[in-house]
Tab-separated table of C-alpha atoms and ligand atoms in Angstrom:
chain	number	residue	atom	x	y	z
Y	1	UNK	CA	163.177	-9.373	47.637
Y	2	UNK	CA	161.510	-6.449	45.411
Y	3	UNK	CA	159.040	-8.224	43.065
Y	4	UNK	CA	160.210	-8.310	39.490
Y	5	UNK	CA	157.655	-9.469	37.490
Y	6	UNK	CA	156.331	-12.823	36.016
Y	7	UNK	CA	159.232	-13.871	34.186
Y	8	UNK	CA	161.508	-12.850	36.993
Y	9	UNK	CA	159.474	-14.948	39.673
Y	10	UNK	CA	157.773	-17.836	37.323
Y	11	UNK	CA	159.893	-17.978	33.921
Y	12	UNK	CA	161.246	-21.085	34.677
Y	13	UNK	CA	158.170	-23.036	34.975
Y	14	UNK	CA	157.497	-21.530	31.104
Y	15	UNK	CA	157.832	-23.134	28.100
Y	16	UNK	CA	159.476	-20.451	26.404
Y	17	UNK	CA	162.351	-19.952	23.798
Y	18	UNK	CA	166.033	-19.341	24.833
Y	19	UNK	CA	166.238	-16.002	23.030
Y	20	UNK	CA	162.839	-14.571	24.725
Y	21	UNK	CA	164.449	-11.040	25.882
Y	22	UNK	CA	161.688	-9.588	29.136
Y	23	UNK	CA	159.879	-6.705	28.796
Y	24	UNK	CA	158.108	-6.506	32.131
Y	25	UNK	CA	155.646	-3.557	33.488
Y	26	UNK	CA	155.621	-5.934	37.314
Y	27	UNK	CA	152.592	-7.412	36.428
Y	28	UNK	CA	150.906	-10.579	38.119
Y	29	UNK	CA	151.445	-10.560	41.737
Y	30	UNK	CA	147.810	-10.104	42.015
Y	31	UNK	CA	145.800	-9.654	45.322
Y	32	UNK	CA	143.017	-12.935	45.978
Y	33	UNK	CA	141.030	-10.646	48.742
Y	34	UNK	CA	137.894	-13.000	50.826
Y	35	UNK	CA	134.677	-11.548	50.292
Y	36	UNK	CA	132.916	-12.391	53.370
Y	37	UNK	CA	129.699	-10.210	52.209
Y	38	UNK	CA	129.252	-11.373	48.659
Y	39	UNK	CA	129.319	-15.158	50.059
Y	40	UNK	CA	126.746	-14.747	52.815
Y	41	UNK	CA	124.437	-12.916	50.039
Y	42	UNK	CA	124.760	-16.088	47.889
Y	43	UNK	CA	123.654	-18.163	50.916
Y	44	UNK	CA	127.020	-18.607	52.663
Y	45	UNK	CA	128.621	-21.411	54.439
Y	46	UNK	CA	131.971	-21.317	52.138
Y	47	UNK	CA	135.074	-19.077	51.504
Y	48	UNK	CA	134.838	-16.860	48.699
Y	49	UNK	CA	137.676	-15.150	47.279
Y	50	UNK	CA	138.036	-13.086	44.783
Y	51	UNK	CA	141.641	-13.137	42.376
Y	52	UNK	CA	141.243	-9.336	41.323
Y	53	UNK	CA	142.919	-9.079	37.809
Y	54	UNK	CA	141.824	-5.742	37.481
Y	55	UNK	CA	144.840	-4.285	39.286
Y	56	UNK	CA	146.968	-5.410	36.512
Y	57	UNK	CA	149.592	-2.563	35.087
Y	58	UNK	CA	146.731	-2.394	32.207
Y	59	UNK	CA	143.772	-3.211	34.208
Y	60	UNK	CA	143.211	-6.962	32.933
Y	61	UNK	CA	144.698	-10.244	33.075
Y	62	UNK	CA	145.844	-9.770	29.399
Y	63	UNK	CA	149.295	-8.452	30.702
Y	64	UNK	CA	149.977	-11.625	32.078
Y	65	UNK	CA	149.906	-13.051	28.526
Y	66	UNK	CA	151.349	-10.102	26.761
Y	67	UNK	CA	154.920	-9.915	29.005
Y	68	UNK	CA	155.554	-13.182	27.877
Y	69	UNK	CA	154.104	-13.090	23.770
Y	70	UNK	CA	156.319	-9.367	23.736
Y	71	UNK	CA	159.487	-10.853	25.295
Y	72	UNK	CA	159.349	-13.983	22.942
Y	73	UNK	CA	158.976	-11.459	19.917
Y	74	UNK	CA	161.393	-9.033	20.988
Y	75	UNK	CA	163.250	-11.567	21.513
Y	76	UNK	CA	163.034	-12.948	17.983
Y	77	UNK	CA	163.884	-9.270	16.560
Y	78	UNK	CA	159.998	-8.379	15.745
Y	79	UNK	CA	159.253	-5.196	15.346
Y	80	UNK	CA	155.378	-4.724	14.807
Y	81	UNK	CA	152.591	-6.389	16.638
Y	82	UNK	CA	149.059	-6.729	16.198
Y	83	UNK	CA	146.272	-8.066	17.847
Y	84	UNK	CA	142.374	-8.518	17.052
Y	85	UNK	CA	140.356	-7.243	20.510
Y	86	UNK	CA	137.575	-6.237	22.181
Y	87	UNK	CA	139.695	-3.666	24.191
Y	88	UNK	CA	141.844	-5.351	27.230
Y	89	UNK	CA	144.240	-7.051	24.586
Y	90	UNK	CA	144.825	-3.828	22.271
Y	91	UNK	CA	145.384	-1.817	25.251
Y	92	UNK	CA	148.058	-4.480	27.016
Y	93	UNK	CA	149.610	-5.054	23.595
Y	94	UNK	CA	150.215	-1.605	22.747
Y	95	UNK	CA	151.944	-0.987	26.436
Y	96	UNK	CA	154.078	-3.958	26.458
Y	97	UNK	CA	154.798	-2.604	22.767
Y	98	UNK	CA	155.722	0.546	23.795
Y	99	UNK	CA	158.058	-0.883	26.962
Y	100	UNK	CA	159.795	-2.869	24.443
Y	101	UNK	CA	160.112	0.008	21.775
Y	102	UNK	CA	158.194	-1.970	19.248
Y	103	UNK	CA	155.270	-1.051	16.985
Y	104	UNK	CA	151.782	-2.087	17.865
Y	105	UNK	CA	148.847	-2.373	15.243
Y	106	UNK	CA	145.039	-3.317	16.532
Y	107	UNK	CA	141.564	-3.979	14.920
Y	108	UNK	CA	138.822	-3.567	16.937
Y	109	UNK	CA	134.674	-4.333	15.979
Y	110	UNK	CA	133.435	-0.568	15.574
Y	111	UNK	CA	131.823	0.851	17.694
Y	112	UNK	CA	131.644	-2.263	20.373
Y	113	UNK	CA	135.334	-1.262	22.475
Y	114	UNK	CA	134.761	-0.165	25.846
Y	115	UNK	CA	136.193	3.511	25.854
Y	116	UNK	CA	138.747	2.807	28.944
Y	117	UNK	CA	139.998	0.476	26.330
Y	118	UNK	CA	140.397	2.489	23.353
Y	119	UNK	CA	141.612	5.170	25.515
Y	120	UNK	CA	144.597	3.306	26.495
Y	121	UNK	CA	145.239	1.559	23.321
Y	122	UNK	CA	145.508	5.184	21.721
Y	123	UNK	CA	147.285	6.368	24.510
Y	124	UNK	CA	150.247	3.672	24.352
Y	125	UNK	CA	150.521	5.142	20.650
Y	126	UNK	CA	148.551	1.372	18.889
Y	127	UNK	CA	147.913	2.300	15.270
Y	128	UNK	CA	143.992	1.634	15.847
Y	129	UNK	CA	141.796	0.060	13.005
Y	130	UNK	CA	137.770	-0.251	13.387
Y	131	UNK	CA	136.559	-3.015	11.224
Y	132	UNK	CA	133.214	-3.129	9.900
Y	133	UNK	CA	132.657	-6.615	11.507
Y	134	UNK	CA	132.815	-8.299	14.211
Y	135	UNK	CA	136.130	-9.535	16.711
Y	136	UNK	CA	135.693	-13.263	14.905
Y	137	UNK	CA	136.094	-10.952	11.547
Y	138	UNK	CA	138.895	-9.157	12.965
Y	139	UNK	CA	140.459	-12.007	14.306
Y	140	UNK	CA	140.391	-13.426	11.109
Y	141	UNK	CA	141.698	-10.977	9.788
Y	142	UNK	CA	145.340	-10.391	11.686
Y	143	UNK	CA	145.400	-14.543	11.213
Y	144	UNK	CA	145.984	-13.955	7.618
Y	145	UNK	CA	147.933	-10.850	7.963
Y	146	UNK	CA	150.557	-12.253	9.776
Y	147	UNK	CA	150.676	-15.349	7.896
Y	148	UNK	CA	151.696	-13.379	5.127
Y	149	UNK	CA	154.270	-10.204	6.731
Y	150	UNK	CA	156.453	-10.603	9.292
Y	151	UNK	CA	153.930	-8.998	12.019
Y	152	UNK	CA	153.897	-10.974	15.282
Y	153	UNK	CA	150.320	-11.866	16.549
Y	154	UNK	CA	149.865	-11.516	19.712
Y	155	UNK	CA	146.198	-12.743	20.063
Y	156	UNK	CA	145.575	-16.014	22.735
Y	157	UNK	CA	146.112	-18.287	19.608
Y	158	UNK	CA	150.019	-16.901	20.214
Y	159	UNK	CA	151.018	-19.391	22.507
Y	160	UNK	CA	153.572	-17.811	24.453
Y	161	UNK	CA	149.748	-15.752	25.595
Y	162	UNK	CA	148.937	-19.367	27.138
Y	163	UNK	CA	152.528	-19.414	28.945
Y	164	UNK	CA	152.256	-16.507	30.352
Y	165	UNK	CA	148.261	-16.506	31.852
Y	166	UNK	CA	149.802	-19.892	33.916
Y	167	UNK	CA	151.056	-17.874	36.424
Y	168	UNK	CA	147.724	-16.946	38.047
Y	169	UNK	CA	147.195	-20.411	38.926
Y	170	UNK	CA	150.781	-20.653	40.225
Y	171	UNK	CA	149.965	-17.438	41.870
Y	172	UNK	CA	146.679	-19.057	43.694
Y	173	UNK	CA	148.313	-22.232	44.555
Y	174	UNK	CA	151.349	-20.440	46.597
Y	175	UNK	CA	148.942	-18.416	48.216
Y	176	UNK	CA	146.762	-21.222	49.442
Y	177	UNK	CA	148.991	-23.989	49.721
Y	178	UNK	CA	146.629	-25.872	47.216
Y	179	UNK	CA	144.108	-25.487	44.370
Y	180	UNK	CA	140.711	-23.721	45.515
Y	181	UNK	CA	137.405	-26.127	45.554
Y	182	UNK	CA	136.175	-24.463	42.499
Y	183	UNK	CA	137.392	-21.910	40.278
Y	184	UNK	CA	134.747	-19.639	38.413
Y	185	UNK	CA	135.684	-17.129	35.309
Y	186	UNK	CA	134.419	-15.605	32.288
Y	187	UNK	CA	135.043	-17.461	28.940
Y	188	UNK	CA	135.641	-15.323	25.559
Y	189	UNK	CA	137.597	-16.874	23.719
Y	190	UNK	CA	138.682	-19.196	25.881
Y	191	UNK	CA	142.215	-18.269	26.509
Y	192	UNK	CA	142.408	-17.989	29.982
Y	193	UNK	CA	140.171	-21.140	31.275
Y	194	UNK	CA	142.639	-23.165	28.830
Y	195	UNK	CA	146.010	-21.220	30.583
Y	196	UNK	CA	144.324	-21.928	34.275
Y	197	UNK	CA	143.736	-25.542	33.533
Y	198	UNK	CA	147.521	-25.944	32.131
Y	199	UNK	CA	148.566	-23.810	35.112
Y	200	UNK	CA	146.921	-26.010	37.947
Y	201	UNK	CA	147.677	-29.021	36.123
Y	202	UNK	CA	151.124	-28.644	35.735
Y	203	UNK	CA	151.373	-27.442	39.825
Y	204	UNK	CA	149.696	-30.254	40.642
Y	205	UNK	CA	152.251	-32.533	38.757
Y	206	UNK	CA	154.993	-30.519	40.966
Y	207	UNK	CA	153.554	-29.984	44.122
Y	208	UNK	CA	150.736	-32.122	44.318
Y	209	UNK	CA	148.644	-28.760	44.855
Y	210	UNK	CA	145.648	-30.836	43.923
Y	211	UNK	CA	143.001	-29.347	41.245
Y	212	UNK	CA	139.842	-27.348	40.901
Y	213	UNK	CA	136.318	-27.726	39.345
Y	214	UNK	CA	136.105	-25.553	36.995
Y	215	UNK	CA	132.820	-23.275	35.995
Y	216	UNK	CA	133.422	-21.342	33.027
Y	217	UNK	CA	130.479	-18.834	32.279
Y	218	UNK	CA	129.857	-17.470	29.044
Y	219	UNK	CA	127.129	-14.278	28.509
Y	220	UNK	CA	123.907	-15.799	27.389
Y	221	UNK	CA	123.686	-13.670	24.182
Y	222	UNK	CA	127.734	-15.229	23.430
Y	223	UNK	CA	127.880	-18.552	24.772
Y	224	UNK	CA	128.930	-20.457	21.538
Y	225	UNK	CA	130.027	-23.405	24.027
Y	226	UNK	CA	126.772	-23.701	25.691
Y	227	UNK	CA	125.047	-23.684	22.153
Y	228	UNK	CA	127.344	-26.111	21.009
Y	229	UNK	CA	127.674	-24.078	17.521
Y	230	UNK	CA	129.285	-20.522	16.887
Y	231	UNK	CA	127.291	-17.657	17.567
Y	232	UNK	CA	126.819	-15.445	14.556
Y	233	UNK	CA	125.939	-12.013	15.901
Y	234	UNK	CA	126.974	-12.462	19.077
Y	235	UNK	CA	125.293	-9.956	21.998
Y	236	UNK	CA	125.833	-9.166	25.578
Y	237	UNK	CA	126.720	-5.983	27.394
Y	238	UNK	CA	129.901	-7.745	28.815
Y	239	UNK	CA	131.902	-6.913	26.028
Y	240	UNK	CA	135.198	-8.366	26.609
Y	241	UNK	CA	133.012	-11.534	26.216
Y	242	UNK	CA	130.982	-10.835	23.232
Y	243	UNK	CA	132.763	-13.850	21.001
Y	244	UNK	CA	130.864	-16.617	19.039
Y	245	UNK	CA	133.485	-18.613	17.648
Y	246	UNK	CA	135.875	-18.782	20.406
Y	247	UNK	CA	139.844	-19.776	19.426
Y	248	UNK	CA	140.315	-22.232	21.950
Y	249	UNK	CA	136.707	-23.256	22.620
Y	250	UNK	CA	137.655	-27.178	22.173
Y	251	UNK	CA	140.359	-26.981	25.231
Y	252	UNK	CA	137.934	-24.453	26.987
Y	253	UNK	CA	134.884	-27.424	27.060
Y	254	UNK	CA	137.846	-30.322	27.670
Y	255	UNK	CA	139.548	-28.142	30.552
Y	256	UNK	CA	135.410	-27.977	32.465
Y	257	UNK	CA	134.740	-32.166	31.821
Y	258	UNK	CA	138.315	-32.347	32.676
Y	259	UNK	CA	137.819	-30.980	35.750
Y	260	UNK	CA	134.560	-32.624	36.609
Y	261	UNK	CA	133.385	-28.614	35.907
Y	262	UNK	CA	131.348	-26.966	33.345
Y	263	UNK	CA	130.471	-24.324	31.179
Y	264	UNK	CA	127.517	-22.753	31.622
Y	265	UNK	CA	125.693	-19.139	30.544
Y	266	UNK	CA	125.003	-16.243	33.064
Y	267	UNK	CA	122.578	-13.518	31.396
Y	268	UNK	CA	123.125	-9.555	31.082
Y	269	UNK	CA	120.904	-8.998	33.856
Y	270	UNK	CA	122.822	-11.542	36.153
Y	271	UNK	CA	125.845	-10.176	35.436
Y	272	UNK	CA	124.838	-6.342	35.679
Y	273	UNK	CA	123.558	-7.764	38.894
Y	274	UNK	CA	126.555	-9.183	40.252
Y	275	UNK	CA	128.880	-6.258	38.875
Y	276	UNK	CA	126.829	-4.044	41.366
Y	277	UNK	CA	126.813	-6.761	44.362
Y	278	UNK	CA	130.590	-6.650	44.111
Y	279	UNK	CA	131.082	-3.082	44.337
Y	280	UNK	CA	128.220	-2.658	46.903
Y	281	UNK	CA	129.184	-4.864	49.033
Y	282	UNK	CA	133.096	-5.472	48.573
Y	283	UNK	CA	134.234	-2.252	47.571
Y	284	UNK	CA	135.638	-4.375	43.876
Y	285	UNK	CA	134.328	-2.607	40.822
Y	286	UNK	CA	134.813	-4.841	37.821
Y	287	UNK	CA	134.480	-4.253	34.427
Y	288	UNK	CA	130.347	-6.032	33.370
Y	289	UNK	CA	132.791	-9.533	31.626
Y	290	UNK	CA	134.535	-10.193	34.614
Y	291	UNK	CA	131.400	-10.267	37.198
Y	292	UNK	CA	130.396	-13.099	34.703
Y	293	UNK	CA	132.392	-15.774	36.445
Y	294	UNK	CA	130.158	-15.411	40.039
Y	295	UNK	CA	127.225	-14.436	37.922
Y	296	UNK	CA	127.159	-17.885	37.063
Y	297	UNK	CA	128.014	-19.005	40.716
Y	298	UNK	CA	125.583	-17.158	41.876
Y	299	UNK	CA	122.990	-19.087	39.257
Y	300	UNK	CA	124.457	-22.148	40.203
Y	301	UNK	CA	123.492	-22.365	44.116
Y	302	UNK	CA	120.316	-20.504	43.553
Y	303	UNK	CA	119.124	-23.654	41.024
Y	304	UNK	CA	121.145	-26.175	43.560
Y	305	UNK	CA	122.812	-27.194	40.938
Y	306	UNK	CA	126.381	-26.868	42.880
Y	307	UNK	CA	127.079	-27.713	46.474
Y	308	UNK	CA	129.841	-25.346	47.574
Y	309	UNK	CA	129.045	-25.762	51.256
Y	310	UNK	CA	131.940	-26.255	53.332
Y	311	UNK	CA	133.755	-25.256	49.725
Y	312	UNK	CA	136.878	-22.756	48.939
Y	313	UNK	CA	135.569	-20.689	45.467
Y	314	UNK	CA	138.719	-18.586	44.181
Y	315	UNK	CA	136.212	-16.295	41.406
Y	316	UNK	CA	138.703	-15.053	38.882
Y	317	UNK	CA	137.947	-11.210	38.468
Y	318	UNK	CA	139.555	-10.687	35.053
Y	319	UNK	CA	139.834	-6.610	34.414
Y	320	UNK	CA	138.980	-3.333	36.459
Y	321	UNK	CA	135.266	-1.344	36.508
Y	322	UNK	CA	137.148	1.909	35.033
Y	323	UNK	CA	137.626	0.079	31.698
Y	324	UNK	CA	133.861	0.391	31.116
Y	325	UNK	CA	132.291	3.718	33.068
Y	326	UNK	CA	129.530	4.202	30.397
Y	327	UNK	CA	127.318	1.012	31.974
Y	328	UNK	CA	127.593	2.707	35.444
Y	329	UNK	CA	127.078	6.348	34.317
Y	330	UNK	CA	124.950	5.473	31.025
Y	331	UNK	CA	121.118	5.799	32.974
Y	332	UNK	CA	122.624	7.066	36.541
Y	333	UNK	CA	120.533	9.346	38.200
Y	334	UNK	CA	122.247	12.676	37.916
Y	335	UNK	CA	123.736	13.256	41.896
Y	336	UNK	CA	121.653	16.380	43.675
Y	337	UNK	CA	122.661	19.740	43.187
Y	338	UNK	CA	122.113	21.550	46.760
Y	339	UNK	CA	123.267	25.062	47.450
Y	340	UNK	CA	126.612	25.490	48.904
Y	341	UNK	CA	125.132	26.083	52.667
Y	342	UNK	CA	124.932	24.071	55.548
Y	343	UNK	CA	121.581	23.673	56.142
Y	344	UNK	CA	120.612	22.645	52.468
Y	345	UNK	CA	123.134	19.952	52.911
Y	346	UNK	CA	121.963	18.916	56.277
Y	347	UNK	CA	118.491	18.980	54.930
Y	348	UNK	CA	119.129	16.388	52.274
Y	349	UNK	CA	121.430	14.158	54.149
Y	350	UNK	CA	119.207	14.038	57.562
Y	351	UNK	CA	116.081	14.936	55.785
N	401	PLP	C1	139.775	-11.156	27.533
N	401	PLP	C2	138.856	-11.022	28.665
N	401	PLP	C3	138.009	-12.065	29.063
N	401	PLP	C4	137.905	-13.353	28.326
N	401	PLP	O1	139.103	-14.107	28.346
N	401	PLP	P1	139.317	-15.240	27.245
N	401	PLP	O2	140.710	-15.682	27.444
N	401	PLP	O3	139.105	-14.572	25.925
N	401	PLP	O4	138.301	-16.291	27.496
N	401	PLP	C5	137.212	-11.872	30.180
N	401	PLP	N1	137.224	-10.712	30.865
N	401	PLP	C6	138.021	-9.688	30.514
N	401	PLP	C7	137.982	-8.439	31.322
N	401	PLP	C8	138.863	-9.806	29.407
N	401	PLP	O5	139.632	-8.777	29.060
């Protein structure tokens, strides 16, 4: 049967209203490809694979949460959305937005959006705001908003968001027959660790698919959770990360203990790292965010800290390396120029 979307294939298992009306771009449906290289580099001796959320119709795991927030609000008769973000959202709300003929309204931190991002949120025809602040400021901001005009918010707080992000756990558990070992992923604001741990738990109530540990990693210069207290200015070049007072940062730290997991931080330099392992060596280009997640895997086994010999790791790659180009081309060496002859190129590929 053609594939027709998360709704289509997982609605029932959503708690969503009656009147919630799809607007679908076949999102989901996701590939979970083993990376055979990137585990013997980190010492080997378990199955790594790698859920690759970057081939998304927006190029991030927000879609999953945005078919089902958009549907509810269509729905409902909205007309306008709007969403705070640090790119992925505003760029998945304002396609889902324009699917569904609605209006979509973002505010961004200036300066601090990806340009993949901004690109697309402009491109799906968002009305795009810069505020002087940061994403906490802007988030604050379209909380009050819509408390106040009949704008639909379609930020993770939205909890038809939560719904919807389920479905890559459902997604895992058909494919293996069972919840992985461990499951590592990037934490922002906490959204999709809380939609993972309602995902497996609920599977596991129906299938007895069993359940994961759970390592969330935050960037070091974000990682509010780690801290214990909100992070002020927060600062990490994994921008769809860079959060200090995450929405759902209570159900993020109960979903790790819950899952006899944890949250832990994975530096810039770490995650640069792994962002360039990934590619090298699997041929997956992720945006700098969602290398984060086996950043801190990779920290993990080099302290000992986590025995995954013998182990199934699912790493949750959340959103695609062409969101974010400026950290690969930013201080690239500038590719040779050789004449357009033979023998010059001969010369500098056989020296
Ligand atoms: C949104 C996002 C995250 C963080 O997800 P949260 O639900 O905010 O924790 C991580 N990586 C990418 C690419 C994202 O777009």
């Amino acid at each position: 049967m053609t594939y027709q979307g998360l709704l289509h294939k997982y609605g029932y298992l959503l708690d969503l209203p009656y009147y919630t009306q799809t607007v679908s771009l076949l999102e989901g449906n996701t590939p979970l490809i083993k990376a055979d290289r990137l585990s013997r580099e980190l010492g080997g001796g378990f199955e790594l694979l790698i859920k690759y959320e970057g081939l998304n119709p927006t190029g991030s795991f927000k879609d999953r949460g945005m078919t089902a927030a958009v549907s509810e609000a269509l729905g409902r008769g909205a007309t306008t959305v709007i969403c705070a973000s640090t790119g992925n959202t505003a760029a998945s709300a304002a396609a889902y937005a324009a699917r569904a003929g609605m209006k979509s309204i973002v505010l961004i931190p200036q300066g601090k959006v990806a340009a993949g991002k901004l690109a697309g949120a402009i491109a799906y025809g968002a009305q795009v705001i810069q505020v002087d602040g940061s994403f906490d400021d802007a988030l604050t901001m379209v909380i009050e908003i819509t408390n106040k005009h009949p704008i639909c918010l379609v930020n993770s707080i939205n909890p038809h968001r939560i719904e919807g992000q389920k479905t890559a756990a459902f997604e895992i558990c058909d494919r293996l027959d069972s919840a992985p070992d461990w499951l590592c992923l990037p934490v922002g604001n906490a959204g999709n660790i809380t939609s993972y741990w309602a995902g497996f738990k609920q599977y596991d109530e129906m299938k007895a698919t069993g359940l994961p540990q759970v390592l969330g990693v935050q960037a070091a210069g974000a990682a509010p959770l780690v801290a214990g207290h909100p992070v002020e200015y927060p600062e990490t070049v994994a921008t769809a990360i860079r959060i200090g007072k995450p929405a759902r940062g209570e159900q993020a730290l109960q979903a790790a203990e819950a899952s006899n997991g944890r949250i832990i931080a994975a530096t810039d330099e770490e995650i640069l790292t792994m962002q360039k392992a990934l590619a090298v060596l699997e041929g997956i280009w992720v945006e700098p965010a969602s290398a984060a997640g086996l950043a801190g895997l990779a920290v993990e086994i080099e302290h000992g800290t986590l025995n995954v010999k013998g182990k199934r790791v699912v790493a949750i790659c959340t959103g695609h390396g062409l969101k974010d180009p400026e950290i690969i081309t930013h201080d690239m060496q500038k590719p040779l120029i050789v004449p357009p002859r033979l023998d010059a190129l001969e010369e500098v590929i056989l020296g």
